[in-house]
């Protein structure tokens, strides 16, 4: 066992504070890494605030982890000390079910072991990356390509793969008309990735405040959803819509923007249910679906794709003690476009 510094939530409402947590000894198949950077995902906030159900406090969030290997177990073959590595949203899965065997561990039939707020194989509660170091089985560790700096790699481990996976699954590319709802952490990477894949991309944001950024990221159109005209003008326009919004939306309105057989993929996970009128799906044979992060192999594919196509997030690097202000700013949609914690003071 070793002790590391961390930033933890102790209740749904109190500010996060500094604490220490223990990490298990590096087992035969484990990699221990010093965490250099960790992204702040809106999922951290939903979880900390108990919007998704029960939380085992104190909770150390963080599942966009980038760092450097400091120790490897005797049986480790994929990594060596000094390697630049990442850890995403899960640190284990059953490894036996059809999904695990297909490399889609995020849909593990037994339930993946999430990077924080989950029960690990040894019965302990997992604690995430707002901390100085972590020990993870090598099969759940990613290699960060040299072309991607560690601070910019961090958000790719969740926001990157969460948007890459549905773009691939629903075949975004040349000739596909994609809309991205919400220009936040996930949304801005969705724009960059879809553009890199060759798709024509429209941003649907609450206002035109970030239009210049959206167009610079490669979108060819940018519309305000606060303007009713947007929904008339873009009716039937898209093949694929990724909804990255963390709050409830009027889905019927957005379904109306799909062409026949088009697909709206729910990525945002708001606290409360959303309703859908049957007619919004029936007219135009439209699809409403969802997508959860991505598997380990696909996460590596995404990292390699980002290195090759020069896709990296726009980030604001912060000190650990700024985390509470950062949460407030994320909740106010005042983030351009991902906060990344420099964890050097936690090491
Ligand atoms: P984020 O950075 O806060 O971005 C969300 C964006 O949604 C905001 O920037 C804002 O964009 C828009 N928005 C926020 N409140 C809104 C409201 N009331 N009405 C309309 N638009 C609103 O969050 P994120 O980290 O990208 O995460 C987004 C969601 O995805 C969260 O619910 C998160 O839990 C979920 N998530 C899911 C997965 C998955 O596997 N499916 C993975 C990671 C995260 P504009 O200012 O441009 O309108
Ligand atoms: Zn996340
Ligand atoms: Zn499984």
Tab-separated table of N, CA, C and O in Angstrom, residues 12-54:
chain	number	residue	atom	x	y	z
A	12	UNK	N	-22.555	15.704	-1.494
A	12	UNK	CA	-22.995	16.271	-2.785
A	12	UNK	C	-22.843	17.787	-2.856
A	12	UNK	O	-22.820	18.345	-3.950
A	13	UNK	N	-22.760	18.446	-1.687
A	13	UNK	CA	-22.814	19.913	-1.700
A	13	UNK	C	-21.550	20.607	-1.206
A	13	UNK	O	-21.288	21.743	-1.594
A	14	UNK	N	-20.756	19.944	-0.370
A	14	UNK	CA	-19.556	20.612	0.147
A	14	UNK	C	-18.497	20.728	-0.940
A	14	UNK	O	-18.428	19.894	-1.840
A	15	UNK	N	-17.632	21.759	-0.821
A	15	UNK	CA	-16.547	21.881	-1.799
A	15	UNK	C	-15.594	20.683	-1.716
A	15	UNK	O	-15.467	20.068	-0.657
A	16	UNK	N	-14.942	20.375	-2.817
A	16	UNK	CA	-13.934	19.320	-2.803
A	16	UNK	C	-12.716	19.841	-2.036
A	16	UNK	O	-12.396	21.033	-2.106
A	17	UNK	N	-12.046	18.935	-1.323
A	17	UNK	CA	-10.892	19.352	-0.518
A	17	UNK	C	-9.745	18.360	-0.677
A	17	UNK	O	-9.945	17.229	-1.129
A	18	UNK	N	-8.568	18.802	-0.251
A	18	UNK	CA	-7.393	17.923	-0.294
A	18	UNK	C	-7.498	16.830	0.766
A	18	UNK	O	-7.990	17.059	1.860
A	19	UNK	N	-6.999	15.657	0.401
A	19	UNK	CA	-6.990	14.527	1.327
A	19	UNK	C	-5.860	13.583	0.912
A	19	UNK	O	-5.086	13.909	0.010
A	20	UNK	N	-5.754	12.443	1.571
A	20	UNK	CA	-4.837	11.401	1.086
A	20	UNK	C	-5.639	10.113	0.928
A	20	UNK	O	-6.615	9.886	1.642
A	21	UNK	N	-5.205	9.304	-0.040
A	21	UNK	CA	-5.848	8.001	-0.265
A	21	UNK	C	-4.749	6.952	-0.408
A	21	UNK	O	-3.580	7.301	-0.604
A	22	UNK	N	-5.126	5.679	-0.323
A	22	UNK	CA	-4.118	4.631	-0.504
A	22	UNK	C	-4.281	4.009	-1.891
A	22	UNK	O	-5.386	3.956	-2.438
A	23	UNK	N	-3.168	3.586	-2.443
A	23	UNK	CA	-3.169	2.811	-3.691
A	23	UNK	C	-2.613	1.424	-3.373
A	23	UNK	O	-1.697	1.283	-2.554
A	24	UNK	N	-3.148	0.419	-4.070
A	24	UNK	CA	-2.682	-0.944	-3.810
A	24	UNK	C	-1.241	-1.108	-4.276
A	24	UNK	O	-0.779	-0.342	-5.143
A	25	UNK	N	-0.515	-2.110	-3.750
A	25	UNK	CA	0.832	-2.382	-4.270
A	25	UNK	C	0.719	-2.777	-5.738
A	25	UNK	O	-0.321	-3.279	-6.175
A	26	UNK	N	1.762	-2.550	-6.501
A	26	UNK	CA	1.753	-2.886	-7.924
A	26	UNK	C	1.793	-4.412	-8.076
A	26	UNK	O	2.814	-5.038	-7.801
A	27	UNK	N	0.668	-4.999	-8.490
A	27	UNK	CA	0.578	-6.450	-8.651
A	27	UNK	C	1.287	-6.915	-9.923
A	27	UNK	O	1.754	-6.096	-10.727
A	28	UNK	N	1.326	-8.230	-10.108
A	28	UNK	CA	2.077	-8.815	-11.229
A	28	UNK	C	1.638	-8.240	-12.585
A	28	UNK	O	2.457	-8.048	-13.478
A	29	UNK	N	0.358	-7.973	-12.735
A	29	UNK	CA	-0.158	-7.486	-14.027
A	29	UNK	C	-0.425	-5.981	-14.038
A	29	UNK	O	-1.029	-5.456	-14.972
A	30	UNK	N	0.021	-5.313	-12.983
A	30	UNK	CA	-0.302	-3.885	-12.822
A	30	UNK	C	0.794	-2.952	-13.336
A	30	UNK	O	1.975	-3.299	-13.369
A	31	UNK	N	0.325	-1.767	-13.669
A	31	UNK	CA	1.211	-0.654	-14.001
A	31	UNK	C	0.918	0.438	-12.968
A	31	UNK	O	-0.254	0.720	-12.694
A	32	UNK	N	1.956	1.025	-12.397
A	32	UNK	CA	1.732	2.194	-11.541
A	32	UNK	C	2.172	3.424	-12.313
A	32	UNK	O	3.235	3.407	-12.955
A	33	UNK	N	1.359	4.450	-12.323
A	33	UNK	CA	1.768	5.659	-13.019
A	33	UNK	C	1.662	6.869	-12.122
A	33	UNK	O	0.777	6.952	-11.271
A	34	UNK	N	2.587	7.795	-12.313
A	34	UNK	CA	2.464	9.124	-11.734
A	34	UNK	C	1.478	9.858	-12.616
A	34	UNK	O	1.647	9.891	-13.850
A	35	UNK	N	0.465	10.458	-12.007
A	35	UNK	CA	-0.502	11.228	-12.791
A	35	UNK	C	0.045	12.640	-12.975
A	35	UNK	O	0.441	13.287	-12.004
A	36	UNK	N	0.106	13.089	-14.216
A	36	UNK	CA	0.592	14.451	-14.498
A	36	UNK	C	-0.579	15.407	-14.725
A	36	UNK	O	-0.530	16.548	-14.292
A	37	UNK	N	-1.574	14.921	-15.431
A	37	UNK	CA	-2.744	15.767	-15.744
A	37	UNK	C	-4.010	14.928	-15.658
A	37	UNK	O	-3.994	13.738	-15.981
A	38	UNK	N	-5.099	15.584	-15.270
A	38	UNK	CA	-6.401	14.911	-15.281
A	38	UNK	C	-7.462	15.913	-15.715
A	38	UNK	O	-7.497	17.048	-15.235
A	39	UNK	N	-8.304	15.507	-16.635
A	39	UNK	CA	-9.356	16.384	-17.137
A	39	UNK	C	-10.554	16.401	-16.190
A	39	UNK	O	-10.780	15.460	-15.427
A	40	UNK	N	-11.299	17.497	-16.259
A	40	UNK	CA	-12.567	17.576	-15.509
A	40	UNK	C	-13.701	17.341	-16.496
A	40	UNK	O	-13.958	18.154	-17.382
A	41	UNK	N	-14.347	16.186	-16.340
A	41	UNK	CA	-15.477	15.813	-17.192
A	41	UNK	C	-16.762	16.199	-16.463
A	41	UNK	O	-16.823	16.132	-15.231
A	42	UNK	N	-17.787	16.560	-17.217
A	42	UNK	CA	-19.052	16.897	-16.570
A	42	UNK	C	-19.602	15.693	-15.791
A	42	UNK	O	-20.333	15.852	-14.823
A	43	UNK	N	-19.213	14.492	-16.190
A	43	UNK	CA	-19.638	13.286	-15.450
A	43	UNK	C	-19.102	13.313	-14.021
A	43	UNK	O	-19.741	12.776	-13.105
A	44	UNK	N	-17.911	13.899	-13.825
A	44	UNK	CA	-17.375	14.026	-12.454
A	44	UNK	C	-18.370	14.814	-11.604
A	44	UNK	O	-18.629	14.476	-10.454
A	45	UNK	N	-18.910	15.878	-12.209
A	45	UNK	CA	-19.818	16.759	-11.465
A	45	UNK	C	-21.157	16.055	-11.196
A	45	UNK	O	-21.664	16.072	-10.083
A	46	UNK	N	-21.711	15.403	-12.242
A	46	UNK	CA	-22.963	14.642	-12.021
A	46	UNK	C	-22.760	13.648	-10.873
A	46	UNK	O	-23.629	13.478	-10.020
A	47	UNK	N	-21.604	12.958	-10.880
A	47	UNK	CA	-21.364	11.901	-9.881
A	47	UNK	C	-21.220	12.492	-8.487
A	47	UNK	O	-21.899	12.069	-7.545
A	48	UNK	N	-20.317	13.483	-8.380
A	48	UNK	CA	-20.064	14.114	-7.080
A	48	UNK	C	-21.359	14.620	-6.465
A	48	UNK	O	-21.584	14.503	-5.261
A	49	UNK	N	-22.228	15.178	-7.294
A	49	UNK	CA	-23.471	15.758	-6.772
A	49	UNK	C	-24.587	14.723	-6.609
A	49	UNK	O	-25.746	15.084	-6.398
A	50	UNK	N	-24.209	13.444	-6.766
A	50	UNK	CA	-25.157	12.327	-6.574
A	50	UNK	C	-26.356	12.415	-7.516
A	50	UNK	O	-27.452	11.961	-7.189
A	51	UNK	N	-26.139	12.999	-8.701
A	51	UNK	CA	-27.243	13.098	-9.667
A	51	UNK	C	-27.503	11.761	-10.361
A	51	UNK	O	-28.542	11.567	-10.977
A	52	UNK	N	-26.534	10.858	-10.290
A	52	UNK	CA	-26.690	9.550	-10.938
A	52	UNK	C	-26.890	8.423	-9.925
A	52	UNK	O	-26.727	7.258	-10.268
A	53	UNK	N	-27.156	8.778	-8.677
A	53	UNK	CA	-27.365	7.728	-7.683
A	53	UNK	C	-26.317	7.773	-6.595
A	53	UNK	O	-25.603	8.756	-6.447
A	54	UNK	N	-26.254	6.656	-5.875
A	54	UNK	CA	-25.454	6.612	-4.655
A	54	UNK	C	-23.960	6.833	-4.879
A	54	UNK	O	-23.409	6.372	-5.869
